[in-house]
Coordinates of N, CA and C and ligand atoms in Angstrom, one line a residue:
M1406 N 141.4 102.5 96.1 CA 140.2 102.6 96.9 C 140.3 103.8 97.8
A1407 N 139.3 104.6 97.9 CA 139.3 105.8 98.7 C 139.2 105.4 100.2
A1408 N 140.2 105.8 100.9 CA 140.2 105.6 102.4 C 139.8 106.9 103.1
D1409 N 139.1 107.8 102.4 CA 138.8 109.1 102.9 C 137.6 109.2 103.8
I1410 N 136.9 108.1 104.0 CA 135.7 108.2 104.8 C 136.0 107.4 106.1
D1411 N 135.8 108.1 107.2 CA 136.0 107.3 108.4 C 134.6 107.2 109.2
K1412 N 134.4 106.0 109.7 CA 133.1 105.7 110.3 C 132.7 106.6 111.4
A1413 N 133.7 106.9 112.3 CA 133.4 107.7 113.4 C 132.9 109.1 113.0
G1414 N 133.6 109.6 111.9 CA 133.2 110.9 111.4 C 131.8 110.9 110.8
V1415 N 131.5 109.8 110.1 CA 130.1 109.7 109.5 C 129.1 109.6 110.6
A1416 N 129.4 108.8 111.7 CA 128.4 108.7 112.8 C 128.2 110.0 113.4
K1417 N 129.3 110.8 113.6 CA 129.2 112.1 114.3 C 128.4 113.0 113.4
A1418 N 128.6 113.0 112.1 CA 127.9 113.9 111.2 C 126.4 113.6 111.2
Y1419 N 126.0 112.3 111.2 CA 124.6 111.9 111.2 C 123.9 112.2 112.6
A1420 N 124.7 112.1 113.6 CA 124.2 112.5 115.0 C 123.7 114.0 114.9
R1421 N 124.5 114.8 114.2 CA 124.1 116.2 114.1 C 122.9 116.4 113.1
W1422 N 122.9 115.6 112.1 CA 121.8 115.7 111.1 C 120.5 115.2 111.5
A1423 N 120.5 114.2 112.4 CA 119.3 113.5 112.8 C 118.0 114.4 113.0
P1424 N 118.2 115.5 113.8 CA 117.0 116.3 114.1 C 116.4 117.0 112.8
I1425 N 117.2 117.2 111.8 CA 116.7 118.0 110.7 C 116.8 117.2 109.3
Y1426 N 117.3 116.0 109.4 CA 117.5 115.2 108.2 C 116.3 115.2 107.3
D1427 N 115.1 114.8 107.8 CA 113.9 114.6 107.0 C 113.5 116.0 106.3
F1428 N 113.7 117.1 107.1 CA 113.4 118.4 106.5 C 114.3 118.7 105.4
V1429 N 115.6 118.5 105.5 CA 116.6 118.8 104.5 C 116.5 117.9 103.3
F1430 N 116.5 116.6 103.6 CA 116.7 115.6 102.5 C 115.4 114.8 102.2
G1431 N 114.3 115.0 102.9 CA 113.1 114.3 102.7 C 112.7 114.3 101.2
K1432 N 112.5 115.5 100.7 CA 112.0 115.7 99.3 C 113.0 115.4 98.2
V1433 N 114.3 115.8 98.5 CA 115.3 115.7 97.5 C 115.5 114.2 97.1
F1434 N 115.4 113.3 98.1 CA 115.7 111.9 97.9 C 114.4 111.1 97.6
A1435 N 113.3 111.7 97.7 CA 112.0 111.0 97.6 C 111.9 110.1 96.3
P1436 N 112.1 110.7 95.1 CA 112.0 109.9 93.9 C 112.8 108.6 93.9
G1437 N 114.1 108.8 94.4 CA 115.0 107.6 94.5 C 114.5 106.6 95.5
R1438 N 114.0 107.1 96.6 CA 113.5 106.2 97.6 C 112.3 105.4 97.1
Y1439 N 111.4 106.1 96.5 CA 110.2 105.4 95.9 C 110.6 104.3 94.9
A1440 N 111.5 104.7 94.0 CA 112.0 103.8 93.0 C 112.6 102.5 93.6
A1441 N 113.4 102.7 94.7 CA 114.0 101.6 95.3 C 113.0 100.7 96.0
I1442 N 112.0 101.3 96.6 CA 111.0 100.5 97.4 C 110.2 99.7 96.4
I1443 N 109.8 100.3 95.3 CA 109.0 99.6 94.2 C 109.8 98.4 93.7
A1444 N 111.1 98.7 93.4 CA 112.0 97.6 92.9 C 112.1 96.5 94.0
A1445 N 112.2 96.8 95.2 CA 112.3 95.8 96.3 C 111.0 95.0 96.4
E1446 N 109.9 95.7 96.3 CA 108.6 95.0 96.5 C 108.4 94.0 95.3
L1447 N 108.8 94.5 94.1 CA 108.6 93.6 92.9 C 109.5 92.4 93.0
A1448 N 110.7 92.6 93.5 CA 111.7 91.5 93.6 C 111.3 90.5 94.6
C1449 N 110.6 90.9 95.7 CA 110.3 89.8 96.7 C 108.9 89.3 96.7
G1450 N 108.0 90.1 96.1 CA 106.6 89.6 96.1 C 106.0 89.7 97.5
A1451 N 104.8 89.2 97.7 CA 104.2 89.3 99.1 C 104.9 88.3 100.0
G1452 N 105.0 88.7 101.3 CA 105.5 87.9 102.3 C 107.0 87.8 102.4
G1453 N 107.7 88.8 101.7 CA 109.1 88.8 101.7 C 109.7 89.5 102.9
R1454 N 111.1 89.2 103.1 CA 111.8 89.8 104.2 C 112.9 90.7 103.6
I1455 N 112.8 92.0 103.9 CA 113.6 93.0 103.3 C 114.5 93.6 104.4
L1456 N 115.8 93.8 104.0 CA 116.8 94.5 104.9 C 117.0 95.9 104.3
D1457 N 116.8 96.9 105.1 CA 117.0 98.3 104.7 C 118.3 98.7 105.4
V1458 N 119.4 98.8 104.7 CA 120.7 99.1 105.3 C 120.9 100.7 105.3
G1459 N 121.3 101.3 106.4 CA 121.4 102.7 106.4 C 120.0 103.3 106.4
V1460 N 119.1 102.7 107.2 CA 117.7 103.1 107.2 C 117.4 104.5 107.7
G1461 N 118.4 105.0 108.5 CA 118.4 106.4 108.9 C 117.2 106.7 109.8
T1462 N 116.5 107.7 109.5 CA 115.4 108.2 110.3 C 114.1 107.3 110.0
G1463 N 114.3 106.3 109.1 CA 113.1 105.4 108.8 C 112.1 106.1 107.9
I1464 N 112.6 107.1 107.2 CA 111.7 107.8 106.3 C 111.0 106.9 105.3
S1465 N 111.7 105.8 104.9 CA 111.1 104.9 103.9 C 110.1 103.9 104.6
L1466 N 110.2 103.7 105.8 CA 109.5 102.6 106.4 C 108.0 102.6 106.2
P1467 N 107.2 103.7 106.2 CA 105.8 103.7 106.0 C 105.4 103.3 104.5
D1468 N 106.4 103.4 103.6 CA 106.1 103.1 102.2 C 106.3 101.6 101.8
Y1469 N 106.9 100.8 102.7 CA 106.9 99.4 102.4 C 105.6 98.8 102.5
A1470 N 105.3 97.8 101.7 CA 104.0 97.1 101.8 C 103.8 96.4 103.1
P1471 N 102.7 96.5 103.7 CA 102.5 95.9 105.1 C 102.7 94.4 105.1
H1472 N 102.6 93.7 103.9 CA 102.7 92.3 103.9 C 104.2 91.8 103.8
N1473 N 105.1 92.8 103.8 CA 106.5 92.4 103.8 C 107.1 92.8 105.2
T1474 N 108.1 92.0 105.6 CA 108.7 92.3 106.9 C 110.0 93.0 106.7
I1475 N 110.2 94.1 107.5 CA 111.4 94.9 107.3 C 112.3 94.9 108.5
V1476 N 113.6 94.7 108.2 CA 114.6 94.9 109.2 C 115.5 96.1 108.8
G1477 N 115.7 97.1 109.7 CA 116.5 98.2 109.4 C 117.7 98.3 110.2
V1478 N 118.9 98.6 109.6 CA 120.1 98.8 110.4 C 120.7 100.1 110.0
D1479 N 121.5 100.7 111.0 CA 122.2 101.9 110.7 C 123.3 102.1 111.7
L1480 N 124.3 102.8 111.3 CA 125.5 103.1 112.2 C 125.1 104.1 113.3
S1481 N 124.1 105.0 113.0 CA 123.9 106.1 113.8 C 122.7 105.9 114.7
E1482 N 123.0 105.9 116.0 CA 121.9 105.6 117.0 C 120.9 106.8 117.0
P1483 N 121.3 108.1 116.9 CA 120.3 109.2 116.9 C 119.4 109.1 115.7
M1484 N 119.9 108.6 114.5 CA 119.1 108.5 113.3 C 118.0 107.3 113.6
L1485 N 118.5 106.2 114.2 CA 117.6 105.1 114.5 C 116.5 105.5 115.5
R1486 N 116.9 106.4 116.4 CA 115.9 106.8 117.4 C 114.7 107.4 116.7
K1487 N 115.0 108.2 115.7 CA 114.0 108.9 114.9 C 113.1 107.8 114.2
A1488 N 113.8 106.7 113.7 CA 113.1 105.6 113.0 C 112.2 104.9 114.0
H1489 N 112.6 104.7 115.2 CA 111.7 104.1 116.2 C 110.5 105.0 116.4
E1490 N 110.7 106.3 116.6 CA 109.6 107.2 116.8 C 108.6 107.1 115.6
R1491 N 109.1 107.0 114.4 CA 108.2 106.9 113.2 C 107.4 105.6 113.2
V1492 N 108.0 104.5 113.6 CA 107.3 103.2 113.7 C 106.1 103.4 114.6
V1493 N 106.3 104.0 115.8 CA 105.3 104.2 116.8 C 104.2 105.1 116.2
E1494 N 104.7 106.2 115.7 CA 103.8 107.3 115.2 C 102.8 106.7 114.1
H1495 N 103.4 105.9 113.2 CA 102.6 105.4 112.1 C 102.0 104.0 112.4
G1496 N 102.2 103.5 113.6 CA 101.6 102.2 114.0 C 102.1 101.1 113.1
L1497 N 103.3 101.1 112.6 CA 103.8 100.1 111.6 C 103.9 98.7 112.3
Q1498 N 103.3 97.7 111.8 CA 103.3 96.4 112.4 C 104.3 95.5 111.7
N1499 N 104.9 95.9 110.6 CA 105.7 95.0 109.8 C 107.2 95.3 110.0
I1500 N 107.6 96.0 111.0 CA 109.0 96.3 111.2 C 109.5 95.3 112.3
E1501 N 110.3 94.4 111.8 CA 110.8 93.3 112.7 C 111.8 93.8 113.7
A1502 N 112.7 94.6 113.2 CA 113.8 95.1 114.1 C 114.5 96.3 113.5
L1503 N 115.0 97.2 114.4 CA 115.8 98.4 114.0 C 117.0 98.3 114.9
S1504 N 118.2 98.1 114.3 CA 119.4 97.9 115.1 C 120.6 98.7 114.6
V1505 N 121.4 99.0 115.6 CA 122.7 99.7 115.3 C 123.6 98.6 114.8
M1506 N 124.1 98.8 113.6 CA 125.1 97.9 113.0 C 125.8 98.6 111.9
D1507 N 127.1 98.1 111.7 CA 127.9 98.6 110.6 C 127.6 97.8 109.4
A1508 N 127.2 98.5 108.3 CA 126.8 97.8 107.0 C 127.9 96.8 106.6
M1509 N 129.1 97.0 107.0 CA 130.2 96.2 106.4 C 130.4 94.9 107.3
N1510 N 129.7 94.9 108.4 CA 129.9 93.7 109.3 C 128.6 93.6 110.1
M1511 N 127.6 92.9 109.5 CA 126.3 92.9 110.1 C 126.1 91.5 110.8
A1512 N 125.6 91.6 112.0 CA 125.3 90.4 112.8 C 124.0 89.8 112.3
L1513 N 124.0 89.3 111.1 CA 122.8 88.7 110.5 C 123.2 87.5 109.7
P1514 N 122.4 86.4 109.8 CA 122.8 85.2 109.1 C 122.9 85.3 107.6
D1515 N 123.7 84.4 107.0 CA 123.8 84.2 105.6 C 122.4 84.0 105.0
G1516 N 122.2 84.5 103.8 CA 121.0 84.2 103.0 C 119.7 84.4 103.7
S1517 N 119.6 85.4 104.5 CA 118.4 85.6 105.4 C 117.4 86.6 104.9
F1518 N 117.7 87.3 103.7 CA 116.8 88.3 103.2 C 116.5 88.0 101.7
D1519 N 115.2 88.3 101.3 CA 114.9 88.3 99.9 C 115.5 89.4 99.2
V1520 N 115.5 90.6 99.8 CA 116.0 91.8 99.2 C 116.8 92.6 100.2
V1521 N 118.0 93.1 99.8 CA 118.7 94.1 100.6 C 118.6 95.4 99.9
V1522 N 118.2 96.5 100.6 CA 118.0 97.8 100.0 C 119.0 98.7 100.7
A1523 N 119.7 99.5 99.9 CA 120.5 100.6 100.5 C 120.3 101.9 99.8
Q1524 N 119.7 102.8 100.4 CA 119.3 104.1 99.8 C 120.2 105.2 100.2
F1525 N 121.1 105.7 99.3 CA 122.0 106.8 99.6 C 123.0 106.4 100.7
V1526 N 123.5 105.2 100.6 CA 124.4 104.7 101.6 C 125.8 104.2 101.1
I1527 N 125.8 103.6 99.9 CA 127.0 102.9 99.5 C 128.2 103.8 99.3
T1528 N 128.0 105.1 99.0 CA 129.1 105.9 98.9 C 129.5 106.6 100.2
A1529 N 128.8 106.2 101.3 CA 129.1 106.8 102.6 C 129.8 105.9 103.5
V1530 N 130.2 104.7 102.9 CA 130.9 103.7 103.8 C 132.4 103.7 103.4
P1531 N 133.3 103.3 104.3 CA 134.7 103.4 104.0 C 135.1 102.4 102.9
N1532 N 134.4 101.3 102.8 CA 134.8 100.3 101.8 C 133.6 99.7 101.1
P1533 N 133.2 100.4 100.0 CA 131.9 100.0 99.3 C 132.0 98.5 98.8
E1534 N 133.1 98.1 98.4 CA 133.2 96.7 97.8 C 133.0 95.7 98.9
A1535 N 133.6 95.9 100.1 CA 133.5 94.9 101.2 C 132.0 95.0 101.7
T1536 N 131.4 96.2 101.7 CA 130.1 96.3 102.1 C 129.1 95.6 101.2
L1537 N 129.4 95.7 99.9 CA 128.5 95.0 98.9 C 128.7 93.4 99.1
D1538 N 129.9 93.0 99.5 CA 130.1 91.6 99.8 C 129.2 91.2 100.9
E1539 N 129.1 92.0 101.9 CA 128.2 91.8 103.1 C 126.8 91.7 102.7
F1540 N 126.4 92.6 101.8 CA 125.0 92.6 101.3 C 124.7 91.3 100.6
A1541 N 125.7 90.9 99.7 CA 125.5 89.6 99.0 C 125.4 88.4 100.0
R1542 N 126.2 88.5 101.0 CA 126.2 87.4 102.0 C 124.8 87.2 102.6
V1543 N 124.2 88.2 102.9 CA 122.9 88.1 103.7 C 121.7 87.9 102.7
T1544 N 121.9 88.0 101.4 CA 120.8 87.9 100.4 C 120.6 86.4 100.0
K1545 N 119.4 86.0 100.0 CA 119.1 84.6 99.6 C 119.5 84.4 98.1
P1546 N 119.9 83.2 97.7 CA 120.0 83.0 96.2 C 118.7 83.3 95.5
G1547 N 118.8 84.0 94.4 CA 117.6 84.4 93.7 C 117.1 85.7 94.2
G1548 N 117.6 86.2 95.3 CA 117.1 87.5 95.8 C 117.9 88.7 95.1
E1549 N 117.6 89.9 95.6 CA 118.2 91.1 94.9 C 118.8 92.0 95.9
I1550 N 119.8 92.8 95.4 CA 120.4 93.9 96.1 C 120.0 95.1 95.3
V1551 N 119.3 96.1 96.0 CA 118.8 97.3 95.3 C 119.5 98.5 95.9
L1552 N 120.2 99.2 95.1 CA 120.8 100.4 95.6 C 120.2 101.6 94.9
V1553 N 120.1 102.7 95.6 CA 119.8 104.0 95.0 C 120.9 104.9 95.5
N1554 N 121.5 105.6 94.6 CA 122.6 106.5 95.0 C 123.0 107.5 94.0
H1555 N 123.7 108.5 94.4 CA 124.4 109.4 93.5 C 125.5 108.7 92.8
I1556 N 125.6 108.7 91.5 CA 126.8 108.2 90.8 C 127.4 109.4 90.1
G1557 N 128.7 109.5 90.2 CA 129.4 110.7 89.7 C 129.3 110.9 88.2
A1558 N 129.0 112.1 87.7 CA 129.0 112.4 86.3 C 130.4 112.3 85.8
E1559 N 130.6 112.0 84.5 CA 131.9 111.9 84.0 C 132.3 113.2 83.2
S1560 N 131.3 114.0 82.8 CA 131.6 115.3 82.1 C 130.3 116.1 82.0
G1561 N 130.4 117.3 81.4 CA 129.2 118.1 81.2 C 128.7 118.9 82.4
P1562 N 127.5 119.6 82.2 CA 127.1 120.5 83.3 C 126.8 119.8 84.6
R1563 N 126.4 118.5 84.6 CA 126.2 117.8 85.9 C 127.5 117.7 86.6
W1564 N 128.6 117.4 85.8 CA 129.9 117.2 86.4 C 130.3 118.5 87.2
L1565 N 130.1 119.7 86.5 CA 130.4 121.0 87.0 C 129.6 121.3 88.3
F1566 N 128.3 121.0 88.3 CA 127.5 121.2 89.4 C 128.0 120.4 90.6
E1567 N 128.3 119.1 90.3 CA 128.8 118.2 91.4 C 130.1 118.6 91.9
F1568 N 130.9 119.1 91.1 CA 132.3 119.6 91.5 C 132.1 120.7 92.5
C1569 N 131.1 121.6 92.3 CA 130.9 122.7 93.2 C 130.3 122.3 94.5
F1570 N 129.5 121.2 94.4 CA 128.8 120.7 95.6 C 129.7 119.7 96.5
A1571 N 130.8 119.4 95.9 CA 131.6 118.3 96.5 C 132.0 118.6 98.0
P1572 N 132.4 119.8 98.3 CA 132.8 120.0 99.7 C 131.7 119.7 100.8
L1573 N 130.5 120.1 100.5 CA 129.4 119.8 101.4 C 129.1 118.3 101.4
A1574 N 129.2 117.7 100.2 CA 128.9 116.2 100.1 C 129.9 115.4 100.9
R1575 N 131.2 115.9 100.9 CA 132.2 115.1 101.6 C 132.0 115.2 103.1
R1576 N 131.4 116.4 103.6 CA 131.2 116.5 105.0 C 130.1 115.5 105.4
L1577 N 129.2 115.1 104.5 CA 128.1 114.2 104.8 C 128.6 112.7 104.7
G1578 N 129.9 112.6 104.3 CA 130.5 111.3 104.2 C 130.1 110.7 102.8
W1579 N 129.8 111.5 101.8 CA 129.6 111.0 100.5 C 130.8 111.2 99.6
R1580 N 130.8 110.4 98.5 CA 131.9 110.6 97.5 C 131.2 111.1 96.3
P1581 N 131.3 112.4 96.1 CA 130.5 112.9 94.9 C 131.0 112.4 93.6
E1582 N 132.3 112.0 93.5 CA 132.9 111.6 92.3 C 132.7 110.1 92.0
F1583 N 132.0 109.4 92.9 CA 132.0 107.9 92.9 C 131.6 107.4 91.5
P1584 N 132.5 106.6 90.8 CA 132.2 106.1 89.5 C 131.4 104.8 89.4
F1585 N 130.5 104.7 88.5 CA 129.6 103.5 88.3 C 130.5 102.3 88.2
K1586 N 131.7 102.4 87.5 CA 132.5 101.3 87.2 C 133.0 100.5 88.5
R1587 N 133.0 101.2 89.6 CA 133.3 100.5 90.9 C 132.2 99.4 91.2
L1588 N 131.0 99.8 90.9 CA 129.9 98.8 91.2 C 129.9 97.7 90.2
S1589 N 130.1 98.0 88.9 CA 130.0 97.0 87.9 C 131.3 96.0 88.1
A1590 N 132.4 96.6 88.4 CA 133.6 95.8 88.6 C 133.4 94.9 89.8
W1591 N 132.8 95.4 90.9 CA 132.5 94.6 92.1 C 131.7 93.3 91.7
A1592 N 130.6 93.6 90.9 CA 129.8 92.4 90.5 C 130.6 91.4 89.7
E1593 N 131.4 91.9 88.8 CA 132.2 91.0 87.9 C 133.1 90.1 88.8
H1594 N 133.8 90.8 89.8 CA 134.7 90.0 90.6 C 134.1 89.2 91.6
H1595 N 132.9 89.5 92.1 CA 132.3 88.8 93.2 C 131.9 87.4 92.7
G1596 N 131.3 87.3 91.5 CA 131.0 85.9 90.9 C 129.7 85.4 91.4
G1597 N 129.1 85.9 92.5 CA 127.9 85.3 93.0 C 126.7 86.3 92.8
V1598 N 126.9 87.4 92.0 CA 125.9 88.3 91.7 C 126.0 88.8 90.2
R1599 N 124.8 89.3 89.7 CA 124.8 89.8 88.4 C 124.2 91.1 88.4
L1600 N 124.8 92.1 87.7 CA 124.2 93.4 87.6 C 123.0 93.3 86.6
I1601 N 121.8 93.7 87.1 CA 120.6 93.5 86.2 C 120.0 94.8 85.8
E1602 N 120.3 95.9 86.4 CA 119.7 97.2 86.0 C 120.5 98.4 86.5
R1603 N 120.6 99.4 85.7 CA 121.1 100.7 86.1 C 120.2 101.7 85.4
R1604 N 119.5 102.5 86.2 CA 118.5 103.4 85.6 C 118.6 104.8 86.3
P1605 N 118.7 105.9 85.5 CA 118.8 107.2 86.2 C 117.4 107.5 86.7
I1606 N 117.4 108.2 87.9 CA 116.2 108.6 88.5 C 115.9 110.1 88.1
Q1607 N 114.7 110.3 87.5 CA 114.3 111.6 87.0 C 113.9 112.4 88.2
P1608 N 113.9 113.8 88.2 CA 114.0 114.6 87.0 C 115.4 114.9 86.5
L1609 N 116.4 114.8 87.3 CA 117.7 115.4 86.9 C 118.7 114.3 86.6
G1610 N 118.4 113.1 87.0 CA 119.4 112.0 86.7 C 120.6 112.0 87.6
H1611 N 120.6 112.8 88.7 CA 121.7 112.8 89.6 C 121.9 111.4 90.3
F1612 N 120.7 110.8 90.5 CA 120.7 109.5 91.3 C 120.4 108.4 90.3
S1613 N 120.9 107.2 90.7 CA 120.6 106.0 89.8 C 120.1 104.9 90.7
L1614 N 119.2 104.1 90.1 CA 118.7 102.9 90.7 C 119.6 101.8 90.1
I1615 N 120.2 100.9 91.0 CA 121.1 99.8 90.6 C 120.6 98.6 91.2
R1616 N 120.4 97.5 90.4 CA 120.0 96.2 91.0 C 120.9 95.1 90.6
F1617 N 121.2 94.3 91.6 CA 122.0 93.1 91.4 C 121.2 91.9 91.8
K1618 N 121.3 90.8 91.0 CA 120.6 89.5 91.3 C 121.6 88.7 92.0
R1619 N 121.2 88.1 93.1 CA 122.1 87.1 93.9 C 121.9 85.7 93.2
L1620 N 123.0 85.2 92.7 CA 123.0 83.9 92.0 C 122.9 82.7 92.9
Ligands
SAM1958 C1 122.2 109.8 103.4 S1 121.6 108.9 104.7 C2 120.3 107.9 104.0 C3 119.3 107.5 105.0 C4 118.0 106.8 104.4 N1 118.4 105.6 103.7 C5 117.3 107.7 103.4 O1 117.0 107.3 102.3 O2 117.0 108.8 103.7 C6 122.9 107.6 105.0 C7 122.6 106.8 106.2 O3 123.6 105.7 106.2 C8 124.0 105.5 107.5 N2 125.4 104.9 107.4 C9 126.5 105.5 107.0 N3 127.6 104.7 107.1 C10 127.0 103.5 107.6 C11 127.6 102.2 107.9 N4 128.9 102.0 107.8 N5 126.8 101.3 108.4 C12 125.4 101.5 108.5 N6 124.9 102.7 108.2 C13 125.7 103.7 107.8 C14 124.0 106.9 108.1 O4 124.0 106.9 109.5 C15 122.7 107.5 107.5 O5 121.6 107.2 108.3

């Protein structure tokens, strides 16, 4: 298990990124974000309760259907401040709460969400498996965990590109080499979830949409 990511370092990095995050990453991550939101909406139907973990500046919030209720959590207070501003700016009525919380230890009751969404987060936490355990804990039976994330290439030109990009990625608290088998192995060992989808996000396939069903 990589112990190379420390929470304080990640929080410090995102405090610096908060003012320019949307400008730098808004477009790059948009296809993955839309795919995750569509998957979440389909999984919970109308009137669902969705937890967006690592909600950041709340860039996704206006895209959720107004008939679903959203709770957002993030480690970074400066990122969440941006999310609060966005809620006000867009007049969003379906945002139940935005709170500072560690994804690995959330002050939320068991089985309280139809869907847990984590967009570009699971490789930024110190212990992805324990964090996924926490996602499963707060998901209702029959609900879904929806991840969108970079998954490391195993070979070829994408591997080379990612190898060159790795130093910057590590400074953002990402693990550019993160293998898919960590996620599939987690699901197998957990016992209370089933992997139901892994789909590359176009155009380049650097990111994947991954869905787990809570049993
Ligand atoms: C790459 S950003 C993604 C933000 C947003 N989901 C998006 O799609 O743009 C990663 C976010 O995860 C948050 N984060 C990192 N580690 C976390 C943790 N342990 N608990 C909660 N949030 C965390 C960061 O503060 C940051 O806002």
